């Protein structure tokens, strides 16, 4: 209904996407690695990422324009609107391998906002019928009958920090026992996150992947993990009981970069005992495939 039911989704390219953040290893334990896939042609396909068997979750990035009456825009780095048809088989392959595939909202360069509680609920309905289990015929479904597993909130530069909790609640109401709508969030490491705090405090997010990079207050510096661990402890003690906490990492040398060996030997031994420990998030698959970030540590992420 309204704008979200009648206006076709726009899918644009190319686009330069800055850091977000979050996917997980195929382990029977309730933890793993989450990764962001953004459609960079040099990184390979979505199914290539899943075939590594390093990830438990893959976040498709991003739905970068939505809310406040705007026509929703799904942007990949190098994929066109015609490529979404081929992506259907790739999504299904990933899901058949046990990988949960989520749509990530926002990013660094999006144009997105929620203008009211009503608008947040309309966006939730649009997401449910366009990407999740809903099949209302008035909505355009970019991936056809393939249903994604959930929605990731990478809300970095919104027009407003209001109503993201309303969106989370509205999406959660669509969840059913056999058709669960998974919710994940990727806040910055400073607690509380200025955009997602109210949403995270609803307790509806299955995974919260805190980005421990791009922020000198709580990122890793060479040989010093103290700021990361201090921030982790704050988040771990503050997170609602139903949410798992992930260590957000960046897969290429940049501010806050941690070598896999530093994560494995300096960070994981200190955080894996947290009752809400859920694994590691990696930004992003393109750099991960180049630097073998997850490959070097995935066997350690869920060790007891």
PDB file of C-alpha atoms in Angstrom:
ATOM      1  CA  UNK A   1       0.000   0.000   0.000  1.00  0.00           C
ATOM      2  CA  UNK A   2       1.060   3.593  -0.479  1.00  0.00           C
ATOM      3  CA  UNK A   3       4.522   4.429  -1.722  1.00  0.00           C
ATOM      4  CA  UNK A   4       6.174   1.264  -0.463  1.00  0.00           C
ATOM      5  CA  UNK A   5       3.726  -1.086  -2.122  1.00  0.00           C
ATOM      6  CA  UNK A   6       3.365   0.670  -5.483  1.00  0.00           C
ATOM      7  CA  UNK A   7       6.793   2.063  -6.297  1.00  0.00           C
ATOM      8  CA  UNK A   8       9.355  -0.337  -7.783  1.00  0.00           C
ATOM      9  CA  UNK A   9      12.587  -0.805  -5.885  1.00  0.00           C
ATOM     10  CA  UNK A  10      15.539   0.957  -7.500  1.00  0.00           C
ATOM     11  CA  UNK A  11      18.833  -0.929  -7.621  1.00  0.00           C
ATOM     12  CA  UNK A  12      21.804   1.255  -8.499  1.00  0.00           C
ATOM     13  CA  UNK A  13      25.518   0.799  -9.206  1.00  0.00           C
ATOM     14  CA  UNK A  14      28.400   1.317  -8.911  1.00  0.00           C
ATOM     15  CA  UNK A  15      28.884   2.763  -5.448  1.00  0.00           C
ATOM     16  CA  UNK A  16      31.726   3.225  -3.014  1.00  0.00           C
ATOM     17  CA  UNK A  17      30.717   1.921   0.389  1.00  0.00           C
ATOM     18  CA  UNK A  18      32.583   2.825   3.530  1.00  0.00           C
ATOM     19  CA  UNK A  19      32.916   0.670   6.552  1.00  0.00           C
ATOM     20  CA  UNK A  20      29.898  -0.686   8.349  1.00  0.00           C
ATOM     21  CA  UNK A  21      30.004  -3.849   9.726  1.00  0.00           C
ATOM     22  CA  UNK A  22      28.810  -8.165  10.543  1.00  0.00           C
ATOM     23  CA  UNK A  23      28.331 -13.101   9.659  1.00  0.00           C
ATOM     24  CA  UNK A  24      29.323 -16.465  11.292  1.00  0.00           C
ATOM     25  CA  UNK A  25      31.088 -19.859  10.985  1.00  0.00           C
ATOM     26  CA  UNK A  26      29.200 -23.035  10.320  1.00  0.00           C
ATOM     27  CA  UNK A  27      29.382 -24.452  13.783  1.00  0.00           C
ATOM     28  CA  UNK A  28      26.764 -26.220  15.810  1.00  0.00           C
ATOM     29  CA  UNK A  29      27.639 -23.891  18.675  1.00  0.00           C
ATOM     30  CA  UNK A  30      25.617 -20.681  19.054  1.00  0.00           C
ATOM     31  CA  UNK A  31      28.420 -18.542  17.682  1.00  0.00           C
ATOM     32  CA  UNK A  32      30.351 -17.942  14.489  1.00  0.00           C
ATOM     33  CA  UNK A  33      31.515 -15.314  12.014  1.00  0.00           C
ATOM     34  CA  UNK A  34      29.267 -12.750  10.365  1.00  0.00           C
ATOM     35  CA  UNK A  35      30.380 -10.983   7.179  1.00  0.00           C
ATOM     36  CA  UNK A  36      29.121  -8.180   4.941  1.00  0.00           C
ATOM     37  CA  UNK A  37      28.762  -8.868   1.222  1.00  0.00           C
ATOM     38  CA  UNK A  38      28.324  -5.759  -0.931  1.00  0.00           C
ATOM     39  CA  UNK A  39      28.429  -7.004  -4.495  1.00  0.00           C
ATOM     40  CA  UNK A  40      31.931  -5.935  -5.473  1.00  0.00           C
ATOM     41  CA  UNK A  41      32.655  -7.795  -8.719  1.00  0.00           C
ATOM     42  CA  UNK A  42      36.248  -8.412  -7.638  1.00  0.00           C
ATOM     43  CA  UNK A  43      35.174 -10.280  -4.536  1.00  0.00           C
ATOM     44  CA  UNK A  44      33.243 -13.065  -6.204  1.00  0.00           C
ATOM     45  CA  UNK A  45      29.635 -14.020  -5.765  1.00  0.00           C
ATOM     46  CA  UNK A  46      27.526 -14.401  -2.674  1.00  0.00           C
ATOM     47  CA  UNK A  47      27.693 -18.171  -3.072  1.00  0.00           C
ATOM     48  CA  UNK A  48      31.503 -17.947  -3.225  1.00  0.00           C
ATOM     49  CA  UNK A  49      31.447 -16.437   0.245  1.00  0.00           C
ATOM     50  CA  UNK A  50      29.168 -19.155   1.591  1.00  0.00           C
ATOM     51  CA  UNK A  51      31.179 -21.964   0.021  1.00  0.00           C
ATOM     52  CA  UNK A  52      34.166 -21.040   2.173  1.00  0.00           C
ATOM     53  CA  UNK A  53      32.158 -22.408   5.129  1.00  0.00           C
ATOM     54  CA  UNK A  54      33.675 -19.660   7.269  1.00  0.00           C
ATOM     55  CA  UNK A  55      30.428 -17.810   7.915  1.00  0.00           C
ATOM     56  CA  UNK A  56      27.267 -18.390   9.839  1.00  0.00           C
ATOM     57  CA  UNK A  57      25.646 -15.149   8.667  1.00  0.00           C
ATOM     58  CA  UNK A  58      26.022 -13.030   5.554  1.00  0.00           C
ATOM     59  CA  UNK A  59      24.632  -9.500   5.440  1.00  0.00           C
ATOM     60  CA  UNK A  60      23.765  -8.184   1.972  1.00  0.00           C
ATOM     61  CA  UNK A  61      24.713  -4.497   1.922  1.00  0.00           C
ATOM     62  CA  UNK A  62      22.857  -2.200   1.566  1.00  0.00           C
ATOM     63  CA  UNK A  63      19.307  -0.928   1.345  1.00  0.00           C
ATOM     64  CA  UNK A  64      20.609   2.630   1.439  1.00  0.00           C
ATOM     65  CA  UNK A  65      17.551   4.762   0.690  1.00  0.00           C
ATOM     66  CA  UNK A  66      14.247   4.322   2.493  1.00  0.00           C
ATOM     67  CA  UNK A  67      11.853   6.018   4.872  1.00  0.00           C
ATOM     68  CA  UNK A  68      10.117   9.407   4.911  1.00  0.00           C
ATOM     69  CA  UNK A  69       8.250   8.699   1.671  1.00  0.00           C
ATOM     70  CA  UNK A  70      11.355   7.954  -0.405  1.00  0.00           C
ATOM     71  CA  UNK A  71      11.493   5.281  -3.078  1.00  0.00           C
ATOM     72  CA  UNK A  72      13.605   2.477  -1.556  1.00  0.00           C
ATOM     73  CA  UNK A  73      16.974   1.936  -3.233  1.00  0.00           C
ATOM     74  CA  UNK A  74      19.026  -1.236  -2.953  1.00  0.00           C
ATOM     75  CA  UNK A  75      22.648  -0.534  -3.936  1.00  0.00           C
ATOM     76  CA  UNK A  76      25.423  -2.988  -4.570  1.00  0.00           C
ATOM     77  CA  UNK A  77      28.939  -2.029  -5.559  1.00  0.00           C
ATOM     78  CA  UNK A  78      28.975  -3.643  -9.019  1.00  0.00           C
ATOM     79  CA  UNK A  79      25.657  -5.447  -9.440  1.00  0.00           C
ATOM     80  CA  UNK A  80      22.781  -4.238 -11.572  1.00  0.00           C
ATOM     81  CA  UNK A  81      19.063  -4.800 -11.220  1.00  0.00           C
ATOM     82  CA  UNK A  82      19.266  -7.771 -13.602  1.00  0.00           C
ATOM     83  CA  UNK A  83      21.777  -9.471 -11.328  1.00  0.00           C
ATOM     84  CA  UNK A  84      19.230  -9.879  -8.541  1.00  0.00           C
ATOM     85  CA  UNK A  85      17.716 -12.738 -10.540  1.00  0.00           C
ATOM     86  CA  UNK A  86      20.975 -14.677 -10.498  1.00  0.00           C
ATOM     87  CA  UNK A  87      21.359 -13.829  -6.823  1.00  0.00           C
ATOM     88  CA  UNK A  88      18.202 -15.792  -6.030  1.00  0.00           C
ATOM     89  CA  UNK A  89      19.995 -19.081  -6.632  1.00  0.00           C
ATOM     90  CA  UNK A  90      23.005 -17.871  -4.663  1.00  0.00           C
ATOM     91  CA  UNK A  91      20.886 -16.910  -1.661  1.00  0.00           C
ATOM     92  CA  UNK A  92      19.158 -20.278  -1.758  1.00  0.00           C
ATOM     93  CA  UNK A  93      22.495 -22.087  -1.970  1.00  0.00           C
ATOM     94  CA  UNK A  94      23.737 -20.206   1.094  1.00  0.00           C
ATOM     95  CA  UNK A  95      20.591 -20.989   3.039  1.00  0.00           C
ATOM     96  CA  UNK A  96      20.782 -24.657   2.054  1.00  0.00           C
ATOM     97  CA  UNK A  97      24.291 -24.680   3.529  1.00  0.00           C
ATOM     98  CA  UNK A  98      22.925 -23.382   6.832  1.00  0.00           C
ATOM     99  CA  UNK A  99      24.040 -19.779   6.328  1.00  0.00           C
ATOM    100  CA  UNK A 100      21.517 -17.136   7.333  1.00  0.00           C
ATOM    101  CA  UNK A 101      21.270 -14.305   4.818  1.00  0.00           C
ATOM    102  CA  UNK A 102      20.135 -10.907   6.052  1.00  0.00           C
ATOM    103  CA  UNK A 103      19.483  -7.592   4.324  1.00  0.00           C
ATOM    104  CA  UNK A 104      21.513  -4.766   5.828  1.00  0.00           C
ATOM    105  CA  UNK A 105      19.906  -1.339   6.163  1.00  0.00           C
ATOM    106  CA  UNK A 106      21.777   1.945   6.066  1.00  0.00           C
ATOM    107  CA  UNK A 107      25.541   2.167   5.740  1.00  0.00           C
ATOM    108  CA  UNK A 108      27.789   5.198   5.665  1.00  0.00           C
ATOM    109  CA  UNK A 109      26.504   6.892   2.509  1.00  0.00           C
ATOM    110  CA  UNK A 110      22.800   6.161   2.539  1.00  0.00           C
ATOM    111  CA  UNK A 111      19.888   8.546   2.519  1.00  0.00           C
ATOM    112  CA  UNK A 112      17.566   7.049   5.078  1.00  0.00           C
ATOM    113  CA  UNK A 113      15.408   8.158   7.955  1.00  0.00           C
ATOM    114  CA  UNK A 114      12.214   7.264   9.788  1.00  0.00           C
ATOM    115  CA  UNK A 115       9.950  10.273  10.036  1.00  0.00           C
ATOM    116  CA  UNK A 116       7.358   8.891  12.471  1.00  0.00           C
ATOM    117  CA  UNK A 117       6.141   5.773  14.231  1.00  0.00           C
ATOM    118  CA  UNK A 118       3.705   5.216  11.380  1.00  0.00           C
ATOM    119  CA  UNK A 119       6.491   5.548   8.833  1.00  0.00           C
ATOM    120  CA  UNK A 120       8.595   3.010  10.732  1.00  0.00           C
ATOM    121  CA  UNK A 121       5.733   0.519  10.623  1.00  0.00           C
ATOM    122  CA  UNK A 122       5.250   1.114   6.891  1.00  0.00           C
ATOM    123  CA  UNK A 123       8.947   0.456   6.295  1.00  0.00           C
ATOM    124  CA  UNK A 124       8.660  -2.765   8.310  1.00  0.00           C
ATOM    125  CA  UNK A 125       5.739  -3.904   6.168  1.00  0.00           C
ATOM    126  CA  UNK A 126       7.679  -3.058   3.018  1.00  0.00           C
ATOM    127  CA  UNK A 127      10.699  -5.055   4.215  1.00  0.00           C
ATOM    128  CA  UNK A 128       8.586  -8.033   5.216  1.00  0.00           C
ATOM    129  CA  UNK A 129       6.703  -8.297   1.929  1.00  0.00           C
ATOM    130  CA  UNK A 130       9.625  -7.368  -0.341  1.00  0.00           C
ATOM    131  CA  UNK A 131      12.461  -9.373   1.224  1.00  0.00           C
ATOM    132  CA  UNK A 132      11.192 -11.651   3.984  1.00  0.00           C
ATOM    133  CA  UNK A 133       8.301 -14.107   4.304  1.00  0.00           C
ATOM    134  CA  UNK A 134       5.516 -11.834   3.122  1.00  0.00           C
ATOM    135  CA  UNK A 135       4.172 -12.402  -0.365  1.00  0.00           C
ATOM    136  CA  UNK A 136       1.613  -9.614  -0.833  1.00  0.00           C
ATOM    137  CA  UNK A 137       1.285  -9.184  -4.583  1.00  0.00           C
ATOM    138  CA  UNK A 138       1.352  -5.387  -4.473  1.00  0.00           C
ATOM    139  CA  UNK A 139       5.030  -5.448  -3.393  1.00  0.00           C
ATOM    140  CA  UNK A 140       7.973  -5.874  -5.750  1.00  0.00           C
ATOM    141  CA  UNK A 141      10.279  -8.713  -4.631  1.00  0.00           C
ATOM    142  CA  UNK A 142      13.836  -8.249  -6.000  1.00  0.00           C
ATOM    143  CA  UNK A 143      14.732 -11.846  -5.150  1.00  0.00           C
ATOM    144  CA  UNK A 144      11.446 -13.364  -6.272  1.00  0.00           C
ATOM    145  CA  UNK A 145      10.086 -16.088  -4.010  1.00  0.00           C
ATOM    146  CA  UNK A 146      13.355 -16.357  -2.077  1.00  0.00           C
ATOM    147  CA  UNK A 147      12.936 -15.078   1.463  1.00  0.00           C
ATOM    148  CA  UNK A 148      15.866 -13.651   3.385  1.00  0.00           C
ATOM    149  CA  UNK A 149      16.322 -14.661   7.016  1.00  0.00           C
ATOM    150  CA  UNK A 150      16.219 -11.237   8.584  1.00  0.00           C
ATOM    151  CA  UNK A 151      17.271  -7.601   8.734  1.00  0.00           C
ATOM    152  CA  UNK A 152      20.535  -6.030   9.868  1.00  0.00           C
ATOM    153  CA  UNK A 153      20.589  -2.455  11.206  1.00  0.00           C
ATOM    154  CA  UNK A 154      23.800  -0.655  10.174  1.00  0.00           C
ATOM    155  CA  UNK A 155      22.444   2.759  11.012  1.00  0.00           C
ATOM    156  CA  UNK A 156      25.426   5.096  10.814  1.00  0.00           C
ATOM    157  CA  UNK A 157      24.212   8.403   9.346  1.00  0.00           C
ATOM    158  CA  UNK A 158      20.428   8.540   9.506  1.00  0.00           C
ATOM    159  CA  UNK A 159      18.368  11.670   9.040  1.00  0.00           C
ATOM    160  CA  UNK A 160      17.129  11.051  12.583  1.00  0.00           C
ATOM    161  CA  UNK A 161      17.945   8.620  15.377  1.00  0.00           C
ATOM    162  CA  UNK A 162      14.260   8.246  16.232  1.00  0.00           C
ATOM    163  CA  UNK A 163      11.901   5.298  15.656  1.00  0.00           C
ATOM    164  CA  UNK A 164      14.468   2.565  14.994  1.00  0.00           C
ATOM    165  CA  UNK A 165      13.063   0.782  18.038  1.00  0.00           C
ATOM    166  CA  UNK A 166       9.610   1.020  16.463  1.00  0.00           C
ATOM    167  CA  UNK A 167      10.958  -0.555  13.288  1.00  0.00           C
ATOM    168  CA  UNK A 168      12.536  -3.387  15.281  1.00  0.00           C
ATOM    169  CA  UNK A 169       9.294  -4.076  17.147  1.00  0.00           C
ATOM    170  CA  UNK A 170       7.249  -4.007  13.948  1.00  0.00           C
ATOM    171  CA  UNK A 171       9.611  -6.448  12.216  1.00  0.00           C
ATOM    172  CA  UNK A 172       9.647  -8.719  15.252  1.00  0.00           C
ATOM    173  CA  UNK A 173       5.862  -8.992  15.146  1.00  0.00           C
ATOM    174  CA  UNK A 174       6.155 -10.678  11.752  1.00  0.00           C
ATOM    175  CA  UNK A 175       8.310 -13.428  13.240  1.00  0.00           C
ATOM    176  CA  UNK A 176       6.766 -16.883  13.555  1.00  0.00           C
ATOM    177  CA  UNK A 177       8.154 -20.071  15.171  1.00  0.00           C
ATOM    178  CA  UNK A 178       8.961 -21.664  11.802  1.00  0.00           C
ATOM    179  CA  UNK A 179       9.583 -18.383   9.991  1.00  0.00           C
ATOM    180  CA  UNK A 180      11.671 -16.372  12.375  1.00  0.00           C
ATOM    181  CA  UNK A 181      12.731 -12.863  11.397  1.00  0.00           C
ATOM    182  CA  UNK A 182      16.291 -12.500  12.671  1.00  0.00           C
ATOM    183  CA  UNK A 183      17.419  -9.048  13.713  1.00  0.00           C
ATOM    184  CA  UNK A 184      21.006  -7.891  13.989  1.00  0.00           C
ATOM    185  CA  UNK A 185      22.572  -4.526  14.742  1.00  0.00           C
ATOM    186  CA  UNK A 186      26.007  -3.015  14.136  1.00  0.00           C
ATOM    187  CA  UNK A 187      26.554  -0.152  16.587  1.00  0.00           C
ATOM    188  CA  UNK A 188      29.797   1.724  17.121  1.00  0.00           C
ATOM    189  CA  UNK A 189      31.917   0.699  20.082  1.00  0.00           C
ATOM    190  CA  UNK A 190      31.153   3.777  22.191  1.00  0.00           C
ATOM    191  CA  UNK A 191      28.340   2.869  24.578  1.00  0.00           C
ATOM    192  CA  UNK A 192      25.525   3.702  24.176  1.00  0.00           C
ATOM    193  CA  UNK A 193      25.247   4.010  20.419  1.00  0.00           C
ATOM    194  CA  UNK A 194      23.590   7.313  19.567  1.00  0.00           C
ATOM    195  CA  UNK A 195      21.436   5.843  16.784  1.00  0.00           C
ATOM    196  CA  UNK A 196      20.626   2.317  17.903  1.00  0.00           C
ATOM    197  CA  UNK A 197      20.494   2.460  21.694  1.00  0.00           C
ATOM    198  CA  UNK A 198      16.687   2.525  21.979  1.00  0.00           C
ATOM    199  CA  UNK A 199      16.354  -0.262  19.407  1.00  0.00           C
ATOM    200  CA  UNK A 200      18.956  -2.492  21.078  1.00  0.00           C
ATOM    201  CA  UNK A 201      17.336  -1.993  24.476  1.00  0.00           C
ATOM    202  CA  UNK A 202      14.114  -3.581  23.184  1.00  0.00           C
ATOM    203  CA  UNK A 203      15.879  -6.939  23.588  1.00  0.00           C
ATOM    204  CA  UNK A 204      14.626  -8.032  20.158  1.00  0.00           C
ATOM    205  CA  UNK A 205      18.008  -8.256  18.442  1.00  0.00           C
ATOM    206  CA  UNK A 206      19.431 -11.730  18.111  1.00  0.00           C
ATOM    207  CA  UNK A 207      22.932 -10.405  17.422  1.00  0.00           C
ATOM    208  CA  UNK A 208      24.673  -7.136  18.196  1.00  0.00           C
ATOM    209  CA  UNK A 209      27.976  -6.793  16.330  1.00  0.00           C
ATOM    210  CA  UNK A 210      29.875  -3.919  17.908  1.00  0.00           C
ATOM    211  CA  UNK A 211      32.364  -2.255  15.546  1.00  0.00           C
ATOM    212  CA  UNK A 212      35.689  -2.096  17.335  1.00  0.00           C
ATOM    213  CA  UNK A 213      37.316  -0.019  14.611  1.00  0.00           C
ATOM    214  CA  UNK A 214      37.177   3.533  13.326  1.00  0.00           C
ATOM    215  CA  UNK A 215      36.957   4.942  16.858  1.00  0.00           C
ATOM    216  CA  UNK A 216      40.151   5.693  18.857  1.00  0.00           C
ATOM    217  CA  UNK A 217      38.212   5.554  22.143  1.00  0.00           C
ATOM    218  CA  UNK A 218      37.616   1.815  21.928  1.00  0.00           C
ATOM    219  CA  UNK A 219      39.685   0.311  19.133  1.00  0.00           C
ATOM    220  CA  UNK A 220      42.817  -1.792  19.115  1.00  0.00           C
ATOM    221  CA  UNK A 221      46.219  -0.118  19.023  1.00  0.00           C
ATOM    222  CA  UNK A 222      49.389  -2.054  18.402  1.00  0.00           C
ATOM    223  CA  UNK A 223      50.029  -4.360  21.345  1.00  0.00           C
ATOM    224  CA  UNK A 224      47.254  -2.814  23.421  1.00  0.00           C
ATOM    225  CA  UNK A 225      43.850  -4.456  23.594  1.00  0.00           C
ATOM    226  CA  UNK A 226      42.798  -2.663  26.772  1.00  0.00           C
ATOM    227  CA  UNK A 227      40.348  -0.238  25.122  1.00  0.00           C
ATOM    228  CA  UNK A 228      38.679  -3.026  23.160  1.00  0.00           C
ATOM    229  CA  UNK A 229      38.296  -5.198  26.259  1.00  0.00           C
ATOM    230  CA  UNK A 230      37.023  -2.336  28.403  1.00  0.00           C
ATOM    231  CA  UNK A 231      34.384  -1.457  25.819  1.00  0.00           C
ATOM    232  CA  UNK A 232      33.466  -5.122  25.344  1.00  0.00           C
ATOM    233  CA  UNK A 233      32.849  -5.483  29.081  1.00  0.00           C
ATOM    234  CA  UNK A 234      30.549  -2.443  29.081  1.00  0.00           C
ATOM    235  CA  UNK A 235      28.552  -3.784  26.172  1.00  0.00           C
ATOM    236  CA  UNK A 236      28.445  -7.309  27.570  1.00  0.00           C
ATOM    237  CA  UNK A 237      27.115  -6.159  30.924  1.00  0.00           C
ATOM    238  CA  UNK A 238      24.568  -3.798  29.351  1.00  0.00           C
ATOM    239  CA  UNK A 239      23.147  -5.919  26.544  1.00  0.00           C
ATOM    240  CA  UNK A 240      19.654  -7.394  26.971  1.00  0.00           C
ATOM    241  CA  UNK A 241      19.692 -11.054  27.939  1.00  0.00           C
ATOM    242  CA  UNK A 242      18.279 -12.288  24.615  1.00  0.00           C
ATOM    243  CA  UNK A 243      21.031 -10.751  22.480  1.00  0.00           C
ATOM    244  CA  UNK A 244      24.402 -12.224  21.536  1.00  0.00           C
ATOM    245  CA  UNK A 245      27.435  -9.955  21.329  1.00  0.00           C
ATOM    246  CA  UNK A 246      29.900 -10.087  18.424  1.00  0.00           C
ATOM    247  CA  UNK A 247      33.359  -8.599  18.129  1.00  0.00           C
ATOM    248  CA  UNK A 248      33.240  -6.361  15.062  1.00  0.00           C
ATOM    249  CA  UNK A 249      36.512  -6.318  13.105  1.00  0.00           C
ATOM    250  CA  UNK A 250      37.764  -4.842   9.861  1.00  0.00           C
ATOM    251  CA  UNK A 251      39.495  -7.159   7.397  1.00  0.00           C
ATOM    252  CA  UNK A 252      42.128  -4.796   6.020  1.00  0.00           C
ATOM    253  CA  UNK A 253      44.763  -2.506   7.551  1.00  0.00           C
ATOM    254  CA  UNK A 254      42.950   0.627   8.686  1.00  0.00           C
ATOM    255  CA  UNK A 255      42.337   2.392  11.961  1.00  0.00           C
ATOM    256  CA  UNK A 256      41.507  -0.244  14.561  1.00  0.00           C
ATOM    257  CA  UNK A 257      42.692  -3.157  12.426  1.00  0.00           C
ATOM    258  CA  UNK A 258      43.498  -6.333  14.335  1.00  0.00           C
ATOM    259  CA  UNK A 259      45.525  -9.136  12.792  1.00  0.00           C
ATOM    260  CA  UNK A 260      43.739 -12.483  13.091  1.00  0.00           C
ATOM    261  CA  UNK A 261      46.491 -13.667  15.442  1.00  0.00           C
ATOM    262  CA  UNK A 262      45.824 -10.686  17.716  1.00  0.00           C
ATOM    263  CA  UNK A 263      42.122 -11.503  17.793  1.00  0.00           C
ATOM    264  CA  UNK A 264      42.792 -15.188  18.456  1.00  0.00           C
ATOM    265  CA  UNK A 265      45.468 -14.823  21.133  1.00  0.00           C
ATOM    266  CA  UNK A 266      44.823 -11.424  22.738  1.00  0.00           C
ATOM    267  CA  UNK A 267      41.086 -10.808  22.442  1.00  0.00           C
ATOM    268  CA  UNK A 268      39.173 -14.098  22.238  1.00  0.00           C
ATOM    269  CA  UNK A 269      40.638 -15.645  25.423  1.00  0.00           C
ATOM    270  CA  UNK A 270      39.352 -12.608  27.331  1.00  0.00           C
ATOM    271  CA  UNK A 271      35.849 -12.379  25.858  1.00  0.00           C
ATOM    272  CA  UNK A 272      34.737 -15.928  25.085  1.00  0.00           C
ATOM    273  CA  UNK A 273      33.758 -16.487  28.704  1.00  0.00           C
ATOM    274  CA  UNK A 274      31.150 -13.709  28.437  1.00  0.00           C
ATOM    275  CA  UNK A 275      27.714 -15.335  28.727  1.00  0.00           C
ATOM    276  CA  UNK A 276      26.473 -13.448  25.674  1.00  0.00           C
ATOM    277  CA  UNK A 277      29.533 -14.033  23.477  1.00  0.00           C
ATOM    278  CA  UNK A 278      28.368 -14.760  19.930  1.00  0.00           C
ATOM    279  CA  UNK A 279      31.458 -14.670  17.740  1.00  0.00           C
ATOM    280  CA  UNK A 280      33.125 -12.225  15.376  1.00  0.00           C
ATOM    281  CA  UNK A 281      31.837  -9.873  12.689  1.00  0.00           C
ATOM    282  CA  UNK A 282      33.976  -8.996   9.666  1.00  0.00           C
ATOM    283  CA  UNK A 283      33.762  -6.009   7.325  1.00  0.00           C
ATOM    284  CA  UNK A 284      33.798  -7.050   4.551  1.00  0.00           C
ATOM    285  CA  UNK A 285      33.912 -10.143   2.288  1.00  0.00           C
ATOM    286  CA  UNK A 286      35.929  -8.373  -0.428  1.00  0.00           C
ATOM    287  CA  UNK A 287      38.798  -7.597   1.928  1.00  0.00           C
ATOM    288  CA  UNK A 288      38.301 -10.826   3.827  1.00  0.00           C
ATOM    289  CA  UNK A 289      38.814 -12.783   0.619  1.00  0.00           C
ATOM    290  CA  UNK A 290      42.023 -10.829  -0.100  1.00  0.00           C
ATOM    291  CA  UNK A 291      43.548 -10.893   3.374  1.00  0.00           C
ATOM    292  CA  UNK A 292      42.276 -14.303   4.566  1.00  0.00           C
ATOM    293  CA  UNK A 293      41.071 -12.679   7.768  1.00  0.00           C
ATOM    294  CA  UNK A 294      38.327 -15.187   8.630  1.00  0.00           C
ATOM    295  CA  UNK A 295      40.210 -18.129   7.167  1.00  0.00           C
ATOM    296  CA  UNK A 296      42.968 -17.531   9.702  1.00  0.00           C
ATOM    297  CA  UNK A 297      40.703 -17.521  12.741  1.00  0.00           C
ATOM    298  CA  UNK A 298      37.376 -19.242  12.070  1.00  0.00           C
ATOM    299  CA  UNK A 299      38.428 -22.487  13.746  1.00  0.00           C
ATOM    300  CA  UNK A 300      39.123 -20.564  16.951  1.00  0.00           C
ATOM    301  CA  UNK A 301      35.993 -18.419  17.124  1.00  0.00           C
ATOM    302  CA  UNK A 302      33.759 -21.035  18.711  1.00  0.00           C
ATOM    303  CA  UNK A 303      36.256 -23.029  20.724  1.00  0.00           C
ATOM    304  CA  UNK A 304      35.118 -23.628  24.254  1.00  0.00           C
TER     305      UNK A 304
END
